[in-house]
PDB file of C-alpha atoms in Angstrom:
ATOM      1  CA  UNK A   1     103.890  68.818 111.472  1.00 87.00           C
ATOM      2  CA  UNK A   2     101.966  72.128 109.696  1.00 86.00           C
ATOM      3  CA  UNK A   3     100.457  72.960 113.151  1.00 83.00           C
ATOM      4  CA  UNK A   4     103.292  71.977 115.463  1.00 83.00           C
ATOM      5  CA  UNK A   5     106.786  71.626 113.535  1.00 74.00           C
ATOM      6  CA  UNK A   6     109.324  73.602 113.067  1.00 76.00           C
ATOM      7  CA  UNK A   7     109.664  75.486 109.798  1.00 73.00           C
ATOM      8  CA  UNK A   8     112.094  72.783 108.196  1.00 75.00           C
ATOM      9  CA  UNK A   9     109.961  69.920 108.535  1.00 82.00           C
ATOM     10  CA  UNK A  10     106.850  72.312 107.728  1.00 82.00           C
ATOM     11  CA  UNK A  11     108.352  72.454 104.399  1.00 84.00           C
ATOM     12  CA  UNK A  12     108.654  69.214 104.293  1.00 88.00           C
ATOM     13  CA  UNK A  13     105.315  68.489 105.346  1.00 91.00           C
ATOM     14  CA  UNK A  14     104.193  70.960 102.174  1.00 93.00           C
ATOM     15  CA  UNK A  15     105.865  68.719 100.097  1.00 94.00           C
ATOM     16  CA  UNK A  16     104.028  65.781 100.812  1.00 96.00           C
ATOM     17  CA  UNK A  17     100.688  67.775 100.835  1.00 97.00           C
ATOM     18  CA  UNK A  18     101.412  69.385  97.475  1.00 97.00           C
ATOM     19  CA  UNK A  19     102.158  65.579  95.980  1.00 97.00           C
ATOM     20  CA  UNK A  20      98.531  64.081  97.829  1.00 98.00           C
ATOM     21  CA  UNK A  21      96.741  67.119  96.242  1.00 98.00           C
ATOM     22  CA  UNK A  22      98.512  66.617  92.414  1.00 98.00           C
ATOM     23  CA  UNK A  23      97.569  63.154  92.871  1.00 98.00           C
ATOM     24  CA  UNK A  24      94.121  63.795  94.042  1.00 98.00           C
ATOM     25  CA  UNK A  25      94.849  61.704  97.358  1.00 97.00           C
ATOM     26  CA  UNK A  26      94.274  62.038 101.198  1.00 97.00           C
ATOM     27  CA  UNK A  27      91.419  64.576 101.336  1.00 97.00           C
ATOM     28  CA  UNK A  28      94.050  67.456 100.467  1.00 97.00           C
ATOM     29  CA  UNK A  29      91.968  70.707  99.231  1.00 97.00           C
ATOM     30  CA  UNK A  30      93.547  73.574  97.490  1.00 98.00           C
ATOM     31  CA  UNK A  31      92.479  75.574  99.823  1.00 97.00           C
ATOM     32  CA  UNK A  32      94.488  73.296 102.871  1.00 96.00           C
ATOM     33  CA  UNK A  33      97.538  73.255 100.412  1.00 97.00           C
ATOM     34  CA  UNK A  34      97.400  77.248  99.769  1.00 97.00           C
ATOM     35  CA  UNK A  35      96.918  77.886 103.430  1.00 95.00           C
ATOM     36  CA  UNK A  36     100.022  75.460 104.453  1.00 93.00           C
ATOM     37  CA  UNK A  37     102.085  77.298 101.295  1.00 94.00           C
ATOM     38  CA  UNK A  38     100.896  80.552 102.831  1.00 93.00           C
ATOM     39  CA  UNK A  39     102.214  79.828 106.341  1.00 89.00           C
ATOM     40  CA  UNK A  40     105.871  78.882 104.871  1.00 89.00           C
ATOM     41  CA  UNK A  41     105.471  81.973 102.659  1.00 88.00           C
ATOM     42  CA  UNK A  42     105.913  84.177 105.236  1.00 85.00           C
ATOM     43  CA  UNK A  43     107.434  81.962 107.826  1.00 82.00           C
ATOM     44  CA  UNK A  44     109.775  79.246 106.139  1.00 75.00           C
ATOM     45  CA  UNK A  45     113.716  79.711 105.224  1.00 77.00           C
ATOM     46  CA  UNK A  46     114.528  80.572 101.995  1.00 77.00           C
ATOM     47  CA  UNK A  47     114.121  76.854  99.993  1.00 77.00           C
ATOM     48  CA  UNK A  48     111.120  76.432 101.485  1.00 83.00           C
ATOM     49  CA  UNK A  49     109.537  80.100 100.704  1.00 87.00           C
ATOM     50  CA  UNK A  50     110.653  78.587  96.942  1.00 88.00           C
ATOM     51  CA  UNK A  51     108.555  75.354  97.704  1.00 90.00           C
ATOM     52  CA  UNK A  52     105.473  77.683  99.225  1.00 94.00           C
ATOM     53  CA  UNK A  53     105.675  80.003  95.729  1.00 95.00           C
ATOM     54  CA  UNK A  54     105.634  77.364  93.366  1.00 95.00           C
ATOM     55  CA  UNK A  55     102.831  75.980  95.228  1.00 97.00           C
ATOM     56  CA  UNK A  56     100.624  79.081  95.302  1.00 98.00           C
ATOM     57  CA  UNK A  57     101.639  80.213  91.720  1.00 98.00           C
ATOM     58  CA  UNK A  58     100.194  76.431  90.948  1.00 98.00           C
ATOM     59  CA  UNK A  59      97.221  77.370  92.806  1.00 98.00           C
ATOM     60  CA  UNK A  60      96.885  81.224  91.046  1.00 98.00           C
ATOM     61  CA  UNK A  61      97.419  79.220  87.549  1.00 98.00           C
ATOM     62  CA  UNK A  62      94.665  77.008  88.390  1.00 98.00           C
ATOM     63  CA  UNK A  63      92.356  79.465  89.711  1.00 98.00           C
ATOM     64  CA  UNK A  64      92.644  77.308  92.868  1.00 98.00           C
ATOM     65  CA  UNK A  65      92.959  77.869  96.879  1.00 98.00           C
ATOM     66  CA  UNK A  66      91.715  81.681  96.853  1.00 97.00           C
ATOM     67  CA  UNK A  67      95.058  82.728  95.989  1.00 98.00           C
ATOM     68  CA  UNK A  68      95.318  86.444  94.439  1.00 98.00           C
ATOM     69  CA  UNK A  69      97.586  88.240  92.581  1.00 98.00           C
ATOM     70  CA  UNK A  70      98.890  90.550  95.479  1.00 97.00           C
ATOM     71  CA  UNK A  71      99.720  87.853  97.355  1.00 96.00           C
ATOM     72  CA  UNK A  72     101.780  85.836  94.609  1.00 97.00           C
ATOM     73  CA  UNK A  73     103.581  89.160  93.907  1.00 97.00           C
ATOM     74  CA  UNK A  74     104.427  89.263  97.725  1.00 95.00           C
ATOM     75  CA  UNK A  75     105.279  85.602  98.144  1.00 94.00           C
ATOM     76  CA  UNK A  76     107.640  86.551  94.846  1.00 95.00           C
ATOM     77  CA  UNK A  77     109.117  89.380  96.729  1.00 94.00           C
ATOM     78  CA  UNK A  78     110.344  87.963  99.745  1.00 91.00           C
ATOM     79  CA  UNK A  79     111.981  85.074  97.837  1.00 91.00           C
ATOM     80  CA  UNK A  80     113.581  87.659  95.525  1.00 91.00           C
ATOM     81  CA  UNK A  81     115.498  89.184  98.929  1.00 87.00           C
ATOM     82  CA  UNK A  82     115.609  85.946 100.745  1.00 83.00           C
ATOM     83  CA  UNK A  83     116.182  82.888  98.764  1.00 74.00           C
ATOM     84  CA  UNK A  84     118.903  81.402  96.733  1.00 78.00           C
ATOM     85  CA  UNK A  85     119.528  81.691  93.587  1.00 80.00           C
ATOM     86  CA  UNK A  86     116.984  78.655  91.869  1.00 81.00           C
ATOM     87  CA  UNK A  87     114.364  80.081  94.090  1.00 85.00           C
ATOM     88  CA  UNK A  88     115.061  84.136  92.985  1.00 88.00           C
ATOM     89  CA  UNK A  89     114.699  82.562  88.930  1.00 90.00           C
ATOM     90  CA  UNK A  90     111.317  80.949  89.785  1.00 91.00           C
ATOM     91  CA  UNK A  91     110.479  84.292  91.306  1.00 94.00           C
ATOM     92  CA  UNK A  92     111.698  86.312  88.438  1.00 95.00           C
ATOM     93  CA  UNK A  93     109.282  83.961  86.308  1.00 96.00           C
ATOM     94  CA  UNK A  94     106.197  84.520  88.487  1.00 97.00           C
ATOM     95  CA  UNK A  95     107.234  88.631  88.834  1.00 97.00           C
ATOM     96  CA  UNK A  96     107.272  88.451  84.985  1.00 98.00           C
ATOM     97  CA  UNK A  97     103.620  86.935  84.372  1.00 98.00           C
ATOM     98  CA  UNK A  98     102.280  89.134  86.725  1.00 98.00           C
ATOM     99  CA  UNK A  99     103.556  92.117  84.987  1.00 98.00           C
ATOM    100  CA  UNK A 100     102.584  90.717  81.434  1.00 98.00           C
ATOM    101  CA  UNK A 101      99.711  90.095  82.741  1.00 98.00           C
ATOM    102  CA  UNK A 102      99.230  93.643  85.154  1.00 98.00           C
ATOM    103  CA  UNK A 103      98.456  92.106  88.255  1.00 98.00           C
ATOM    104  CA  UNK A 104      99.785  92.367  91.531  1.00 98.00           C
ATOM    105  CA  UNK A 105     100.877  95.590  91.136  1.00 98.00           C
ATOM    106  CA  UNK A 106     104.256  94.756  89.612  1.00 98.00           C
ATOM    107  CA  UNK A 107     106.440  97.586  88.259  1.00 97.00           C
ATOM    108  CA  UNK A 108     108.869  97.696  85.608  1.00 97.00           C
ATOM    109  CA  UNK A 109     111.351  99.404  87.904  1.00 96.00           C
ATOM    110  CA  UNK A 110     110.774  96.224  90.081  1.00 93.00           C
TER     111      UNK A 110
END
């Protein structure tokens, strides 16, 4: 479903890798789960950018997955101008560390 669905049941399919890699199961590496969350990052609808940032700000947390501050800050962006409201807070939270933290080029006017 990653390689060949379409970008709902990609989500989907994210969410069942995401659980296998919390859980340690199925062979899932971080760096499989942060390239899946990357590819709905940039490609999903809105709930599932939400599901992709969560999962890469996991990833950043953990120092997991090769995932950088630039590209959290972007996957934060476009969920900020695309996605719902739930999925603009969890942004707002990830926006926020970064800047606490002065990574990913995050402004204060942003």
């Amino acid at each position: 479903v990653v390689t060949q669905g379409k970008s709902t049941e990609c989500g989907t399919a994210l969410n069942v890798l995401d659980k296998l890699y919390d859980a340690g199961r199925g062979d899932v590496t971080a760096e499989e789960l942060a390239s899946t969350a990357r590819r709905m990052a940039t490609q999903g609808k809105s709930a599932e950018c939400g599901t992709a940032l969560n999962v890469l700000d996991k990833l950043y947390d953990a120092g997991r997955g090769r995932v950088t501050a630039e590209e959290l800050a972007t996957a934060a962006r476009r969920v900020v101008t695309q996605g719902k409201s739930a999925e603009c807070g969890t942004a707002l939270n990830v926006l926020d560390k970064l800047y606490d933290a002065g990574a990913g080029g995050v402004t204060a006017e942003e």
